[in-house]
């Protein structure tokens, strides 16, 4: 309860201090990050913090000299074991905390700062429209014969079968990428209302409505669960099932792995995630996305030898499945039968 109080206190301060611009939310997320990540000393390990005010304490302190709060035996945050175990614990906590702060932006939006974020209802409009004609052009370039998407049910109600792989070397426009993620999609698709814009400077922008459950189960592959996040920050129980996201990146893919990833900007529900938070989890983000690309390619029998942006198009070279077919499972799993 003391930890919940500690974080709630910061949330109250946020509500008190935010008065009119989304930029202030960005600054306060930095404050949160600097206070939630437990300080780490190379010689002493994880340092002891007050369970009330969060300030650093001397080892074994019974009372906080700053606020007078009595401390439990061992303190609010005791030192971790020495050696490799301590290092793994520190890195895991740091990565999870950075990821949680991205989710914390959702909490800020969902519990009372709606007036600050103009993009809370719909994803950012990047000015790229979706059409069936652009979709047909995209799958023709990719050489994929795709069946008509199911109109009901859940993902577990269908099995997906992929055709034999074939070589592909092509480029897709912003309109084709946008249509590929929007047209002929089932209602249970994790990404909705997507827009993708390929820029002349080599960056790619995207906005969409994203299923948060998909992030935990597929992108993170169960490495961190929603329960893990709630242990770190109990208020995260308020995360909505679907959120609006925006990102701008510069990156490429070589042999199913990201190369030269540079995250220019990320927004969740219209709130900008501070660069310091993103930078602190850079290795974690790359490792997570590499795993997601690898698993997705393995499932589809695909291989991306090269992908990147050139001359205003997203270019891809490798092997992709020749067809995608979704067959219903009997009885449907979502019915519980």
Coordinates of C-alpha atoms in Angstrom, one line a residue:
X1 CA 0.0 0.0 0.0
X2 CA 2.9 2.3 0.7
X3 CA 4.2 1.9 -2.8
X4 CA 0.7 2.6 -4.3
X5 CA 0.5 5.7 -2.1
X6 CA 3.9 6.8 -3.3
X7 CA 2.9 6.6 -7.0
X8 CA -0.6 8.0 -6.3
X9 CA 1.1 11.0 -4.7
X10 CA 3.0 11.7 -8.0
X11 CA -0.2 11.4 -9.9
X12 CA -1.9 14.0 -7.7
X13 CA 1.0 16.3 -8.3
X14 CA 0.6 15.8 -12.0
X15 CA -3.1 16.7 -11.8
X16 CA -2.2 19.8 -9.7
X17 CA 0.6 21.0 -12.0
X18 CA -0.8 20.3 -15.4
X19 CA -2.9 23.3 -16.4
X20 CA -3.0 23.8 -20.1
X21 CA -0.5 22.2 -22.5
X22 CA 0.3 18.6 -23.4
X23 CA 4.0 19.6 -23.2
X24 CA 3.7 19.8 -19.4
X25 CA 2.6 16.1 -19.4
X26 CA 5.8 15.3 -21.3
X27 CA 7.9 17.0 -18.7
X28 CA 6.2 15.3 -15.8
X29 CA 6.7 11.9 -17.4
X30 CA 10.4 12.6 -17.1
X31 CA 9.9 13.5 -13.4
X32 CA 8.0 10.2 -13.0
X33 CA 10.8 8.2 -14.7
X34 CA 13.5 9.8 -12.6
X35 CA 11.6 8.9 -9.4
X36 CA 10.3 5.4 -10.2
X37 CA 13.5 3.9 -11.4
X38 CA 15.4 2.8 -8.2
X39 CA 18.9 4.3 -8.1
X40 CA 21.6 1.8 -8.7
X41 CA 25.2 2.0 -7.3
X42 CA 27.9 -0.2 -8.8
X43 CA 29.3 -1.1 -5.4
X44 CA 26.2 -1.1 -3.3
X45 CA 23.6 -2.5 -5.7
X46 CA 20.0 -1.2 -5.6
X47 CA 19.8 1.6 -3.0
X48 CA 17.3 1.9 -0.2
X49 CA 14.4 4.4 -0.8
X50 CA 11.7 5.7 1.5
X51 CA 8.4 4.0 1.1
X52 CA 6.6 7.3 1.4
X53 CA 8.6 10.2 -0.2
X54 CA 10.8 8.0 -2.3
X55 CA 14.1 9.7 -1.3
X56 CA 17.3 7.8 -0.8
X57 CA 18.1 6.4 2.7
X58 CA 21.1 5.1 4.5
X59 CA 21.2 1.3 4.6
X60 CA 19.2 -0.1 7.5
X61 CA 17.5 3.3 8.4
X62 CA 14.5 2.8 10.6
X63 CA 13.0 6.3 9.9
X64 CA 13.2 8.5 6.9
X65 CA 15.2 11.7 7.9
X66 CA 13.3 13.6 5.2
X67 CA 9.6 12.9 6.1
X68 CA 9.8 10.8 9.2
X69 CA 8.1 7.8 7.7
X70 CA 8.9 4.5 9.6
X71 CA 10.6 1.9 7.3
X72 CA 9.9 -1.8 7.2
X73 CA 12.8 -4.1 8.1
X74 CA 15.1 -4.1 5.2
X75 CA 13.8 -0.8 4.0
X76 CA 11.6 0.3 1.1
X77 CA 13.9 -1.0 -1.5
X78 CA 16.7 -3.2 -0.2
X79 CA 19.9 -3.9 -1.9
X80 CA 19.9 -6.7 -4.4
X81 CA 22.2 -9.7 -4.4
X82 CA 25.7 -9.2 -5.7
X83 CA 27.0 -10.4 -9.0
X84 CA 25.2 -11.3 -12.3
X85 CA 21.8 -11.8 -10.6
X86 CA 21.9 -8.2 -9.4
X87 CA 22.7 -7.0 -12.9
X88 CA 19.9 -9.0 -14.5
X89 CA 17.5 -7.7 -11.9
X90 CA 18.5 -4.1 -12.5
X91 CA 18.3 -4.4 -16.3
X92 CA 14.9 -6.2 -16.1
X93 CA 13.5 -3.6 -13.8
X94 CA 14.8 -0.8 -15.9
X95 CA 13.4 -2.1 -19.1
X96 CA 10.0 -2.9 -17.6
X97 CA 9.9 0.5 -15.9
X98 CA 10.6 2.3 -19.2
X99 CA 7.9 0.2 -20.9
X100 CA 5.5 0.9 -18.0
X101 CA 6.0 4.6 -18.5
X102 CA 4.8 4.3 -22.0
X103 CA 1.7 2.7 -20.6
X104 CA 1.5 5.3 -17.8
X105 CA 0.8 7.9 -20.5
X106 CA -2.5 6.0 -21.1
X107 CA -3.3 6.3 -17.4
X108 CA -2.8 10.0 -17.5
X109 CA -5.1 10.3 -20.5
X110 CA -7.7 7.9 -19.1
X111 CA -8.1 9.4 -15.7
X112 CA -8.7 13.1 -16.1
X113 CA -6.5 15.0 -18.6
X114 CA -8.6 14.5 -21.7
X115 CA -8.7 18.3 -22.3
X116 CA -4.9 18.3 -22.8
X117 CA -4.7 15.7 -25.6
X118 CA -6.5 16.5 -28.9
X119 CA -5.7 13.0 -30.4
X120 CA -7.3 11.0 -27.6
X121 CA -10.4 10.0 -29.6
X122 CA -8.9 9.1 -33.0
X123 CA -5.4 8.3 -34.2
X124 CA -3.3 11.1 -35.7
X125 CA -4.4 12.0 -39.3
X126 CA -1.3 11.7 -41.4
X127 CA -3.1 12.7 -44.6
X128 CA -2.9 9.2 -46.2
X129 CA -6.1 7.6 -47.3
X130 CA -6.9 3.9 -47.7
X131 CA -8.7 2.4 -50.7
X132 CA -9.4 -1.1 -52.1
X133 CA -7.5 -0.1 -55.3
X134 CA -4.3 0.6 -53.3
X135 CA -4.8 -2.7 -51.4
X136 CA -5.1 -4.6 -54.6
X137 CA -2.0 -2.9 -55.9
X138 CA 0.0 -3.8 -52.7
X139 CA -0.8 -7.5 -52.7
X140 CA -0.2 -7.7 -56.4
X141 CA 3.3 -6.3 -55.9
X142 CA 3.9 -8.6 -53.0
X143 CA 2.5 -11.6 -54.9
X144 CA 0.1 -12.7 -52.2
X145 CA -3.3 -14.2 -52.9
X146 CA -5.3 -13.3 -49.8
X147 CA -8.8 -14.7 -49.1
X148 CA -11.7 -12.6 -47.9
X149 CA -11.3 -11.7 -44.3
X150 CA -13.8 -13.2 -41.7
X151 CA -16.6 -10.8 -40.7
X152 CA -17.1 -12.1 -37.2
X153 CA -15.6 -14.1 -34.3
X154 CA -12.2 -13.9 -32.6
X155 CA -8.7 -14.7 -33.8
X156 CA -8.8 -18.1 -32.0
X157 CA -11.8 -19.1 -34.1
X158 CA -9.7 -19.4 -37.2
X159 CA -6.5 -21.1 -38.3
X160 CA -4.3 -19.3 -40.8
X161 CA -2.6 -21.3 -43.6
X162 CA 0.3 -19.8 -45.7
X163 CA 1.2 -20.8 -49.2
X164 CA 4.6 -21.7 -50.5
X165 CA 7.2 -18.9 -50.3
X166 CA 8.3 -17.0 -53.4
X167 CA 10.8 -14.3 -54.0
X168 CA 9.8 -10.6 -53.8
X169 CA 11.7 -7.4 -54.7
X170 CA 9.4 -4.4 -54.8
X171 CA 8.5 -1.1 -53.3
X172 CA 5.2 0.1 -51.7
X173 CA 3.9 3.7 -51.5
X174 CA 2.3 5.3 -48.4
X175 CA -1.1 4.6 -49.8
X176 CA -0.4 1.0 -50.5
X177 CA 1.1 0.4 -47.0
X178 CA -1.9 2.2 -45.4
X179 CA -4.4 0.1 -47.4
X180 CA -2.5 -3.1 -46.6
X181 CA -3.1 -2.6 -42.9
X182 CA -6.8 -1.4 -43.3
X183 CA -8.5 -3.2 -46.2
X184 CA -9.8 -6.8 -46.1
X185 CA -9.1 -7.1 -42.3
X186 CA -11.2 -9.1 -39.8
X187 CA -12.9 -7.3 -36.9
X188 CA -10.5 -8.9 -34.4
X189 CA -7.4 -7.5 -36.1
X190 CA -5.1 -5.9 -33.5
X191 CA -4.4 -2.8 -35.7
X192 CA -7.3 -0.5 -36.8
X193 CA -7.6 2.9 -38.5
X194 CA -3.9 2.7 -39.6
X195 CA -2.1 5.4 -41.6
X196 CA 1.5 4.9 -42.8
X197 CA 3.5 7.7 -44.4
X198 CA 6.9 7.2 -46.0
X199 CA 8.9 10.5 -46.0
X200 CA 11.5 11.7 -48.4
X201 CA 14.1 12.1 -45.5
X202 CA 14.1 8.3 -45.0
X203 CA 11.8 8.3 -42.0
X204 CA 8.5 6.4 -41.6
X205 CA 5.5 7.7 -39.7
X206 CA 2.5 5.6 -38.6
X207 CA -0.6 6.1 -36.5
X208 CA -3.2 3.5 -35.5
X209 CA -5.6 2.2 -32.9
X210 CA -3.8 -0.7 -31.2
X211 CA -5.0 -3.7 -29.1
X212 CA -2.9 -3.5 -25.9
X213 CA -3.5 -7.2 -25.2
X214 CA -1.7 -7.9 -28.5
X215 CA 1.3 -6.0 -27.3
X216 CA 1.7 -8.2 -24.3
X217 CA 0.9 -11.5 -25.9
X218 CA 2.5 -11.2 -29.4
X219 CA 5.0 -8.3 -29.4
X220 CA 6.4 -9.0 -25.9
X221 CA 5.7 -12.7 -26.4
X222 CA 4.7 -13.2 -22.8
X223 CA 8.1 -11.9 -21.6
X224 CA 6.2 -9.3 -19.5
X225 CA 2.6 -9.7 -18.7
X226 CA -0.1 -7.2 -17.7
X227 CA 0.3 -8.7 -14.2
X228 CA 4.0 -7.8 -14.2
X229 CA 3.1 -4.2 -15.1
X230 CA 0.5 -4.0 -12.4
X231 CA 3.0 -5.2 -9.7
X232 CA 5.3 -2.4 -10.7
X233 CA 2.6 0.2 -10.8
X234 CA -0.8 -0.9 -9.4
X235 CA -2.7 2.0 -11.1
X236 CA -2.0 0.4 -14.5
X237 CA -5.1 -1.7 -14.0
X238 CA -6.9 1.2 -15.7
X239 CA -5.2 0.6 -19.1
X240 CA -7.8 0.5 -21.8
X241 CA -8.1 -2.5 -24.2
X242 CA -7.4 -0.3 -27.2
X243 CA -5.2 2.8 -27.5
X244 CA -4.2 5.3 -30.1
X245 CA -0.5 5.4 -31.0
X246 CA 1.8 7.4 -33.2
X247 CA 5.5 6.9 -34.0
X248 CA 8.1 8.2 -36.3
X249 CA 11.2 6.1 -36.9
X250 CA 14.2 5.6 -39.2
X251 CA 15.3 2.0 -39.5
X252 CA 16.0 -0.9 -41.8
X253 CA 15.8 -4.7 -41.7
X254 CA 18.5 -7.1 -42.8
X255 CA 18.0 -10.8 -42.5
X256 CA 15.0 -10.5 -40.2
X257 CA 16.8 -8.1 -37.8
X258 CA 16.5 -4.4 -37.3
X259 CA 19.4 -2.2 -38.3
X260 CA 20.2 1.4 -37.3
X261 CA 16.9 1.9 -35.4
X262 CA 16.4 5.5 -34.5
X263 CA 13.1 6.4 -32.8
X264 CA 12.3 10.0 -33.6
X265 CA 9.0 10.3 -31.8
X266 CA 6.4 8.2 -30.0
X267 CA 3.0 9.4 -28.8
X268 CA 0.4 7.3 -26.8
X269 CA -3.1 8.8 -26.7
X270 CA -1.7 12.1 -27.8
X271 CA 0.9 12.3 -25.0
X272 CA 4.6 12.4 -26.2
X273 CA 6.9 9.9 -24.5
X274 CA 10.0 11.7 -23.5
X275 CA 13.2 10.8 -25.4
X276 CA 15.0 10.0 -22.2
X277 CA 12.5 7.2 -21.5
X278 CA 12.8 5.8 -25.0
X279 CA 16.6 6.0 -25.0
X280 CA 16.8 4.2 -21.7
X281 CA 15.1 1.2 -23.2
X282 CA 16.7 1.3 -26.7
X283 CA 18.3 -2.2 -26.5
X284 CA 15.1 -3.7 -25.0
X285 CA 13.0 -2.2 -27.9
X286 CA 15.4 -3.5 -30.5
X287 CA 15.6 -7.0 -28.9
X288 CA 11.8 -7.1 -28.6
X289 CA 11.1 -6.1 -32.2
X290 CA 13.8 -8.5 -33.5
X291 CA 12.0 -11.3 -31.7
X292 CA 8.6 -10.3 -33.1
X293 CA 9.9 -10.1 -36.7
X294 CA 11.6 -13.5 -36.3
X295 CA 8.5 -15.2 -34.9
X296 CA 6.2 -13.6 -37.5
X297 CA 8.5 -14.7 -40.4
X298 CA 8.9 -18.2 -39.0
X299 CA 5.1 -18.6 -38.7
X300 CA 4.5 -17.4 -42.3
X301 CA 7.5 -19.1 -43.8
X302 CA 8.9 -15.7 -44.8
X303 CA 12.4 -14.2 -44.8
X304 CA 13.2 -10.5 -45.1
X305 CA 16.6 -10.1 -46.6
X306 CA 16.3 -6.3 -46.9
X307 CA 13.7 -3.7 -46.1
X308 CA 14.1 0.1 -46.0
X309 CA 13.1 3.4 -47.3
X310 CA 14.4 4.9 -50.6
X311 CA 13.0 7.5 -53.0
X312 CA 9.7 7.8 -51.1
X313 CA 8.9 4.1 -51.1
X314 CA 9.2 1.3 -48.6
X315 CA 11.3 -1.3 -50.4
X316 CA 11.3 -5.0 -49.4
X317 CA 13.4 -7.9 -50.8
X318 CA 13.1 -11.5 -49.6
X319 CA 10.6 -14.3 -49.7
X320 CA 6.9 -14.1 -48.7
X321 CA 4.1 -16.6 -48.7
X322 CA 2.2 -16.9 -52.0
X323 CA -1.2 -17.0 -50.3
X324 CA -3.0 -16.5 -47.0
X325 CA -6.1 -18.5 -46.1
X326 CA -8.2 -18.3 -42.9
X327 CA -10.2 -21.4 -42.1
X328 CA -12.8 -21.5 -39.2
X329 CA -12.3 -23.8 -36.3
X330 CA -15.2 -26.0 -35.3
X331 CA -16.6 -25.3 -32.8
X332 CA -15.5 -21.7 -32.5
X333 CA -13.2 -21.3 -29.5
X334 CA -14.7 -17.9 -28.5
X335 CA -18.0 -19.6 -27.8
X336 CA -16.4 -21.8 -25.1
X337 CA -18.1 -24.8 -26.6

